[in-house]
PDB file of C-alpha atoms and ligand atoms in Angstrom:
ATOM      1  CA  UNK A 258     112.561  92.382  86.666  1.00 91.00           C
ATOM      2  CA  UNK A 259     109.912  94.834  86.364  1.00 98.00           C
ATOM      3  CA  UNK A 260     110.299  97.410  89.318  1.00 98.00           C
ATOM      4  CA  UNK A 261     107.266  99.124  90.953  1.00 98.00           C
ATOM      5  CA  UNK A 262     107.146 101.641  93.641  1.00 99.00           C
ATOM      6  CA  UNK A 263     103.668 101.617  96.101  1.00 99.00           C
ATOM      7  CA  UNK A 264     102.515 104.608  97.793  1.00 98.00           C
ATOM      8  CA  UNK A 265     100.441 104.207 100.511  1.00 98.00           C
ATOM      9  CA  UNK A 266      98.979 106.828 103.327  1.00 98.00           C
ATOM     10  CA  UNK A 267      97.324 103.961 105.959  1.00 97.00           C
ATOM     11  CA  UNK A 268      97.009 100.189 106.751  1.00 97.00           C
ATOM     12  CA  UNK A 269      98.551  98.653 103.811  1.00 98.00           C
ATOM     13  CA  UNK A 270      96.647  95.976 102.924  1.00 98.00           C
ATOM     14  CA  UNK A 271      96.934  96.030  99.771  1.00 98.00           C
ATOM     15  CA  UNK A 272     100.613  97.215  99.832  1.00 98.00           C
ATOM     16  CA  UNK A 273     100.887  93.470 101.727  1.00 98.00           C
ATOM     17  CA  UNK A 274      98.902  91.808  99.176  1.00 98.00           C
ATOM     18  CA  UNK A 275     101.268  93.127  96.440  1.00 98.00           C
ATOM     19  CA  UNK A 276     104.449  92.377  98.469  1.00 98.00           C
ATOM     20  CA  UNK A 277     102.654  88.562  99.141  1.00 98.00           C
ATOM     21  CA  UNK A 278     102.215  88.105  95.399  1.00 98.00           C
ATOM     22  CA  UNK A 279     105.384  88.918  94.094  1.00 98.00           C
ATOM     23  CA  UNK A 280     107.541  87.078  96.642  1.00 97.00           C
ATOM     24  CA  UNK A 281     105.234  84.381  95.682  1.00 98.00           C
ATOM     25  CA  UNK A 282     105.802  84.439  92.471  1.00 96.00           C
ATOM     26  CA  UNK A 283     102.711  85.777  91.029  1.00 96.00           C
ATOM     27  CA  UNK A 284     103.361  89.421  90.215  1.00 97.00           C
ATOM     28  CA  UNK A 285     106.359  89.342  87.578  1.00 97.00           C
ATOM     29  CA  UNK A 286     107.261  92.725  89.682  1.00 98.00           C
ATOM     30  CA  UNK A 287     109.492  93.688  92.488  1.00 98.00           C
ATOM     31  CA  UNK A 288     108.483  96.353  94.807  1.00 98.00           C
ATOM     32  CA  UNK A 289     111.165  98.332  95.170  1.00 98.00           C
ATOM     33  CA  UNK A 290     110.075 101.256  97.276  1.00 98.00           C
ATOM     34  CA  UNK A 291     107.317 102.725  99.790  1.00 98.00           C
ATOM     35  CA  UNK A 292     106.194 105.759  99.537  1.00 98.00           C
ATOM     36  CA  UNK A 293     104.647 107.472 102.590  1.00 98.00           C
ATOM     37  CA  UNK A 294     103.037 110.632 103.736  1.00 98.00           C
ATOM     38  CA  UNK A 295     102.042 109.210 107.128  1.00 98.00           C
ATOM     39  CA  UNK A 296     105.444 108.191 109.319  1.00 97.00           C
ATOM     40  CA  UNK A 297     103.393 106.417 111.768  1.00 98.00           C
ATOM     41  CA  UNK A 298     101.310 104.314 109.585  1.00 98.00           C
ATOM     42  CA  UNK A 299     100.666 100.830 109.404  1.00 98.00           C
ATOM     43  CA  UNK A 300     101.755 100.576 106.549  1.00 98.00           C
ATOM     44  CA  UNK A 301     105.093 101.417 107.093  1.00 98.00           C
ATOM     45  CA  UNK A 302     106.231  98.523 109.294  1.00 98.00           C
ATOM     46  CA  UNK A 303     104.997  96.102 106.896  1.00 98.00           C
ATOM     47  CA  UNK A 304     107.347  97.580 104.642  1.00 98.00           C
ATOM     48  CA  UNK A 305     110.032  97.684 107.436  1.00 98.00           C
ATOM     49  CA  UNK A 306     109.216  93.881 108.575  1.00 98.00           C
ATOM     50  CA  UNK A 307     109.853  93.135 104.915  1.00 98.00           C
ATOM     51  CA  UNK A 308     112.880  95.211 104.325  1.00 98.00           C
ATOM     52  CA  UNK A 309     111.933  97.357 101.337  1.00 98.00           C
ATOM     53  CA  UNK A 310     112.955 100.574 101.054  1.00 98.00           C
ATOM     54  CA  UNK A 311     110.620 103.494 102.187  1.00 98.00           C
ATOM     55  CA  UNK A 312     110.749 107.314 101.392  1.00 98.00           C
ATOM     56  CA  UNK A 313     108.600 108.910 104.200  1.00 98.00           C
ATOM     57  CA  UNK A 314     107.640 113.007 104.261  1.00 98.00           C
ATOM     58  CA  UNK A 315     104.800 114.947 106.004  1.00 98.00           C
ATOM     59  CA  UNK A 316     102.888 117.068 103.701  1.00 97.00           C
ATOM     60  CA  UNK A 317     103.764 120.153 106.419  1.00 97.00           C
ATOM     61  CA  UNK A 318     107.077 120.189 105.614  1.00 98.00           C
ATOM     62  CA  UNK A 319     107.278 121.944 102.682  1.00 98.00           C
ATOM     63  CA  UNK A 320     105.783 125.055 100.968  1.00 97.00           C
ATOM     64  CA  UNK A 321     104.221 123.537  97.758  1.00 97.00           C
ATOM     65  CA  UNK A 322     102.933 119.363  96.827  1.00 97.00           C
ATOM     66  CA  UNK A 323     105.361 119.885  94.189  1.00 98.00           C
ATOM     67  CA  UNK A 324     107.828 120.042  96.082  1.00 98.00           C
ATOM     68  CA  UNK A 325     108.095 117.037  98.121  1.00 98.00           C
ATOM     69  CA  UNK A 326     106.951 115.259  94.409  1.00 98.00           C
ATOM     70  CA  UNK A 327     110.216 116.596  92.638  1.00 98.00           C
ATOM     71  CA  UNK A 328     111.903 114.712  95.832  1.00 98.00           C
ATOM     72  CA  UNK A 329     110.212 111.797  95.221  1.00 98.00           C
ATOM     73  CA  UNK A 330     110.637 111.735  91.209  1.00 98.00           C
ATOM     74  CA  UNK A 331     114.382 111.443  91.925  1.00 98.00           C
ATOM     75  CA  UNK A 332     113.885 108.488  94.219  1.00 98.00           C
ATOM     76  CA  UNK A 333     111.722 106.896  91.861  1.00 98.00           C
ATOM     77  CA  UNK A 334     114.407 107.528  89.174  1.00 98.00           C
ATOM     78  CA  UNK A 335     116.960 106.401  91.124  1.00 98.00           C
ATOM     79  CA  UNK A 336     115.624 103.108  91.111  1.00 98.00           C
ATOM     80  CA  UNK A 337     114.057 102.827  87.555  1.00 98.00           C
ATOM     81  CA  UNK A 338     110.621 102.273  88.504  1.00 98.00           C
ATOM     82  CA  UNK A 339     108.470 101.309  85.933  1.00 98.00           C
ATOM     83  CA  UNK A 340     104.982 101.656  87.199  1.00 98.00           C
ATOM     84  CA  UNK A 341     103.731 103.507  90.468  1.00 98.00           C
ATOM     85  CA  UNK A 342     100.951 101.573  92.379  1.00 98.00           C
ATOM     86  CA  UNK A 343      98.891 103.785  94.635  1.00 98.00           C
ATOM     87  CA  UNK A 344      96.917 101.542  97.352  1.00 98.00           C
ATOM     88  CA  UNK A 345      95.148 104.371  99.822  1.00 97.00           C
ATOM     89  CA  UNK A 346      97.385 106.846  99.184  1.00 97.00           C
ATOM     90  CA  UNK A 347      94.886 109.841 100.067  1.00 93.00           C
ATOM     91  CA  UNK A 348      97.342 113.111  99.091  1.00 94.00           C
ATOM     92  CA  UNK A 349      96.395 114.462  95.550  1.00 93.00           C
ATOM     93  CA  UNK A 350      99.131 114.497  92.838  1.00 96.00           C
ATOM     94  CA  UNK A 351     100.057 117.160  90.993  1.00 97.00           C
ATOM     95  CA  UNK A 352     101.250 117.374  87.118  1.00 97.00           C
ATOM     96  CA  UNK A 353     105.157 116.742  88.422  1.00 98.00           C
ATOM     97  CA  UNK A 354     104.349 112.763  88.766  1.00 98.00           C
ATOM     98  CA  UNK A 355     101.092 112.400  86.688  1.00 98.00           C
ATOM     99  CA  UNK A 356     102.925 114.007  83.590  1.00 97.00           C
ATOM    100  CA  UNK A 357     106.508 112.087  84.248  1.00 98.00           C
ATOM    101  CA  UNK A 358     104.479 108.928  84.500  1.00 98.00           C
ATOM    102  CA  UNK A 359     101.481 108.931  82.034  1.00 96.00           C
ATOM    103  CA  UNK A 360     100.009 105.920  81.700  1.00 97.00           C
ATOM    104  CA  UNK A 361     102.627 104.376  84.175  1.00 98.00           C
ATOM    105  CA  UNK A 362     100.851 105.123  87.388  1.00 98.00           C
ATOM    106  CA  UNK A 363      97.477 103.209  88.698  1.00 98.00           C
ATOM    107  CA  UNK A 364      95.250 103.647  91.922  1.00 98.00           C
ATOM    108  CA  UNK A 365      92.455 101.495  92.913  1.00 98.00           C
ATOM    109  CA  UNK A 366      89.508 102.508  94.476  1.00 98.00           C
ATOM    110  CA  UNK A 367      86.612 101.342  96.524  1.00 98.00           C
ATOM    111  CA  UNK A 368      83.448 101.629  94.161  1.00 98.00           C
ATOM    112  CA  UNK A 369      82.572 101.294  90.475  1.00 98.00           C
ATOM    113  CA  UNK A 370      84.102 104.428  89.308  1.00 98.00           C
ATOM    114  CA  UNK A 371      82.427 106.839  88.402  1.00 98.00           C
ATOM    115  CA  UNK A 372      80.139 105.977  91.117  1.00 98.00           C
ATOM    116  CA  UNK A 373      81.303 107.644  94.572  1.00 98.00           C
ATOM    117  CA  UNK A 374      84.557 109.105  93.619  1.00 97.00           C
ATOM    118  CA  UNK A 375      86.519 110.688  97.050  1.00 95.00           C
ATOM    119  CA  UNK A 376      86.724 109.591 100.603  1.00 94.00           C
ATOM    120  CA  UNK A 377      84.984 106.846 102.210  1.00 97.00           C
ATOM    121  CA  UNK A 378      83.592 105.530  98.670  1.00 98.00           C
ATOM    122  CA  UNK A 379      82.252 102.041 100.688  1.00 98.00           C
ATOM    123  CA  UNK A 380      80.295 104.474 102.849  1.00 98.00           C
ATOM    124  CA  UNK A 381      78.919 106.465 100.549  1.00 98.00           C
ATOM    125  CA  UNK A 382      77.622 103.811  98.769  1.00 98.00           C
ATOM    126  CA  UNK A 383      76.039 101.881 101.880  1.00 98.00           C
ATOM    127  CA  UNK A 384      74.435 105.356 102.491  1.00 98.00           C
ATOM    128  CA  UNK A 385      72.710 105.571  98.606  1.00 98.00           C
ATOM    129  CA  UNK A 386      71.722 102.329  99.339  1.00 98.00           C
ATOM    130  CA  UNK A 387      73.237 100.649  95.826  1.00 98.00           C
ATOM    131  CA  UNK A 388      72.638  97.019  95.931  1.00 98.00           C
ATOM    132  CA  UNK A 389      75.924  96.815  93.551  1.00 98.00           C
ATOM    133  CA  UNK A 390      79.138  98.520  94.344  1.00 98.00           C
ATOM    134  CA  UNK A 391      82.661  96.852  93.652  1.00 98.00           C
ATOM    135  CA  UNK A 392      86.231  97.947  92.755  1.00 98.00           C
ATOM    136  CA  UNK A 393      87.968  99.990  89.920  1.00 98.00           C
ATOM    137  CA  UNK A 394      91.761 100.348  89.392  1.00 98.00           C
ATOM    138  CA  UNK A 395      92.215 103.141  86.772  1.00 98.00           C
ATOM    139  CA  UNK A 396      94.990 105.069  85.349  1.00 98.00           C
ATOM    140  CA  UNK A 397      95.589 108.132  87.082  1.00 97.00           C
ATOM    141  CA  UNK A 398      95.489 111.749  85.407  1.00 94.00           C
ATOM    142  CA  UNK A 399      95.169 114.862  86.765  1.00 89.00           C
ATOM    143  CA  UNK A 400      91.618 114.811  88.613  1.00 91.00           C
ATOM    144  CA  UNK A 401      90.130 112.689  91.454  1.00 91.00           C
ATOM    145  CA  UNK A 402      89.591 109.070  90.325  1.00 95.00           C
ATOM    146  CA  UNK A 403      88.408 109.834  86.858  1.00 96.00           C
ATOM    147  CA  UNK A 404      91.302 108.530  84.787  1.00 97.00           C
ATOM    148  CA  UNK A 405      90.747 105.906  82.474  1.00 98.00           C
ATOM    149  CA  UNK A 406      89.486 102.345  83.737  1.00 98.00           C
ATOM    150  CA  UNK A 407      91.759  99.562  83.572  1.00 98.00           C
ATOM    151  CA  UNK A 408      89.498  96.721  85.020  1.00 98.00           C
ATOM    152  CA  UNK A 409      86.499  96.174  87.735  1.00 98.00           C
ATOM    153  CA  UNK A 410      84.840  94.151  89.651  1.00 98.00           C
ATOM    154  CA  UNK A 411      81.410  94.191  90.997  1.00 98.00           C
ATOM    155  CA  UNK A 412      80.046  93.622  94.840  1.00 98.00           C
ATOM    156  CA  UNK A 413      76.649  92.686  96.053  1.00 98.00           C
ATOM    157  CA  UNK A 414      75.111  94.212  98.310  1.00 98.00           C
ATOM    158  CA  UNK A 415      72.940  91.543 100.284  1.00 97.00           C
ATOM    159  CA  UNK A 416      70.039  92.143 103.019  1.00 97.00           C
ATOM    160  CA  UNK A 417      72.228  91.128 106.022  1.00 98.00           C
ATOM    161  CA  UNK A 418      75.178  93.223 104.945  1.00 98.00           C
ATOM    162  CA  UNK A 419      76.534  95.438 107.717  1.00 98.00           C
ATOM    163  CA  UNK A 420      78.925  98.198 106.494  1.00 98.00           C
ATOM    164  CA  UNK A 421      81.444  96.264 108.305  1.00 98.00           C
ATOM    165  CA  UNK A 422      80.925  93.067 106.129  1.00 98.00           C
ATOM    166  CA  UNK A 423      80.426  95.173 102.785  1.00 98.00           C
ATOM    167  CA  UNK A 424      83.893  96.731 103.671  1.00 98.00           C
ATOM    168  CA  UNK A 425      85.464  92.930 104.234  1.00 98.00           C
ATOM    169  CA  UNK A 426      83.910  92.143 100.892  1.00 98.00           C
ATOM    170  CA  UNK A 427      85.586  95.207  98.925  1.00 98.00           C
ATOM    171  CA  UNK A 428      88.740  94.364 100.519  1.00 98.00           C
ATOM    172  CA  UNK A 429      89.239  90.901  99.259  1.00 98.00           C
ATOM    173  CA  UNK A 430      88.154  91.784  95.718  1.00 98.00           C
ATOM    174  CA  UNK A 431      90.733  94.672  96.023  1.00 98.00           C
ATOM    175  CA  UNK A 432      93.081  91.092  97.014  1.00 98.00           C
ATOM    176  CA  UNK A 433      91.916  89.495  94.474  1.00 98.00           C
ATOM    177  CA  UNK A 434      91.915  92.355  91.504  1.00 98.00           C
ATOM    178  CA  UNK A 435      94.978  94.642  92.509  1.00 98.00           C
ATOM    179  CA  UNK A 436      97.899  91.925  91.839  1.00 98.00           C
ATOM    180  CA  UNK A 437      95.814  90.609  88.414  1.00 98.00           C
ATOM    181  CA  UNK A 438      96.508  94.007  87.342  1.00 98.00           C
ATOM    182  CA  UNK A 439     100.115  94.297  87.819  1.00 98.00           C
ATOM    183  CA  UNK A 440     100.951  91.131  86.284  1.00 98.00           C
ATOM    184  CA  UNK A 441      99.305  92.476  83.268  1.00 98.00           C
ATOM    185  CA  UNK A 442     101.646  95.752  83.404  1.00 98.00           C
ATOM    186  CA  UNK A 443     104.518  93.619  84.293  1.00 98.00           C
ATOM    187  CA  UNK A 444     103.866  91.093  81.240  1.00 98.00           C
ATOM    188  CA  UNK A 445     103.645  93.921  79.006  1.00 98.00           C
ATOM    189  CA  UNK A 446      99.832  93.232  78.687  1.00 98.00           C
ATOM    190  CA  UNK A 447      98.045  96.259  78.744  1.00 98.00           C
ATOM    191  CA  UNK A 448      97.244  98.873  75.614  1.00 98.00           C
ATOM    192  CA  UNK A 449      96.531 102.160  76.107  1.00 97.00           C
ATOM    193  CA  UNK A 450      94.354 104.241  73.803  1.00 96.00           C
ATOM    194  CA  UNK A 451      92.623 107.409  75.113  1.00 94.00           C
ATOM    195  CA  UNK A 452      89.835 106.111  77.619  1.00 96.00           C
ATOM    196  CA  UNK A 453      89.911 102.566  75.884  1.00 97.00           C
ATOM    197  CA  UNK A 454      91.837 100.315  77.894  1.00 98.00           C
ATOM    198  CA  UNK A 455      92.370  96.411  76.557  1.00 97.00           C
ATOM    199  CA  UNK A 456      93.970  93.797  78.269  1.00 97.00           C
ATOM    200  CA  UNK A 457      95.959  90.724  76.029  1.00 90.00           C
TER     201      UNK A 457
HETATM  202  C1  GAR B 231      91.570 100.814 100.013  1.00 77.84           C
HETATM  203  O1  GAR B 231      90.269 100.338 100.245  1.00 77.84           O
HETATM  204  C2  GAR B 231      91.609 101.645  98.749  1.00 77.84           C
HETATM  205  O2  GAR B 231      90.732 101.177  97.765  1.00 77.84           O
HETATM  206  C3  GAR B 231      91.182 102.996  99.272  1.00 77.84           C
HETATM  207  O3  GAR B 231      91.843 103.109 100.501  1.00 77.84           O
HETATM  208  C4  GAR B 231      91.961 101.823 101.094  1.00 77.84           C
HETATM  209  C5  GAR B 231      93.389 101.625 101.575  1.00 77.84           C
HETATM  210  O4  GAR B 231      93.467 100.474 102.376  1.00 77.84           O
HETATM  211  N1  GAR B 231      91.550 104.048  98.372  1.00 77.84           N
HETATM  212  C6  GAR B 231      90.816 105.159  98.185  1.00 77.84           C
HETATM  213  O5  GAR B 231      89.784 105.387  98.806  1.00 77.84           O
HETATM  214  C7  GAR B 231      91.348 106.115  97.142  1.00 77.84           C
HETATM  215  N2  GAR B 231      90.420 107.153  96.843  1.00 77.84           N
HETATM  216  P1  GAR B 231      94.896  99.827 102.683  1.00 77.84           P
HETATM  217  O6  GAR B 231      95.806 100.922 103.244  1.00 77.84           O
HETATM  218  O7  GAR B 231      94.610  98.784 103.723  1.00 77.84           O
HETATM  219  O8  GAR B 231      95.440  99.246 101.409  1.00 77.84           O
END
């Protein structure tokens, strides 16, 4: 099957909503490895309740982020992934991974890219005030969140939103959009040419 590794910094929710799908059926894609910066995160007993395989590090152990990546490119070789999923991972990559995996490694974020790129996207939107915000997964390349769009989907913003109820609304269409977007990589689905991203 197709083999995916997720790296994740925090809760996990979506790194659940992945593992959900595929045991269900849904994905066409095994996850096959966690990959962690934070040893004491959330997300990490998920993956432990659920036995898949984690490689965990802390940023402060080593001199250079290419370092601990060169680490983790063996793991992922190792195991033959074929697409890395990043679902809150919040470390920047550098050119080891997003040159070995070119169009082979997604993220998702919390706004319509190229809206609110960075941290705390969802608040930076309620702040402006936008009356639409949503999701974007998009390829990753070298910069923050400005690789190429891969799909989106929009949020309202309604009068008796709370930031607390626009964040529960992001989340599920980050359920609902993340594991759509797999199965396409998984299926084989997805054509890649320059910014131009087409799906079938
Ligand atoms: C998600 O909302 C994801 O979109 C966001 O972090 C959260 C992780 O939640 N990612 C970014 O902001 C990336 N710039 P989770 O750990 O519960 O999946």
């Amino acid at each position: 099957p197709y083999r995916i590794a997720v790296f994740a910094s925090g809760q996990g929710s979506n790194f659940q909503t992945l593992l959900d799908s595929s045991r269900e059926g849904k994905l066409g894609a095994e996850i096959v490895l966690l990959v962690c910066n934070k040893p004491e995160a959330p997300v990490v007993e998920r993956a432990r309740r659920a036995g898949v395989e984690c490689f965990l590090f802390e940023k402060k152990a080593y001199a250079r982020r290419e370092d601990y990546e060169a680490e983790i490119a063996q793991e992922l070789e190792r195991r033959s992934v074929d697409l890395i999923v990043l679902a809150g991972y919040m470390l920047l990559l550098t050119p080891v991974l997003v040159d070995a995996y070119q169009g082979r490694m997604i993220n998702i974020h919390p706004s319509l890219l190229p809206s609110f790129p960075g941290k705390d996207a969802i608040g930076q939107a309620w702040e402006y005030g936008v009356k639409i915000t949503g999701v974007t997964v998009h390829l990753v390349d070298g910069g923050m969140d400005t690789g190429p769009v891969i799909a989106q989907q929009a949020v309202e913003i309604a009068p008796e939103d709370t930031v607390e109820s626009l964040e529960e609304k992001i989340h599920a269409a980050e359920r609902d959009l993340y594991p759509q977007v797999v199965s396409w990589f998984a299926a084989g689905k997805v054509r890649i040419d320059g910014r131009r991203i087409t799906v079938g």
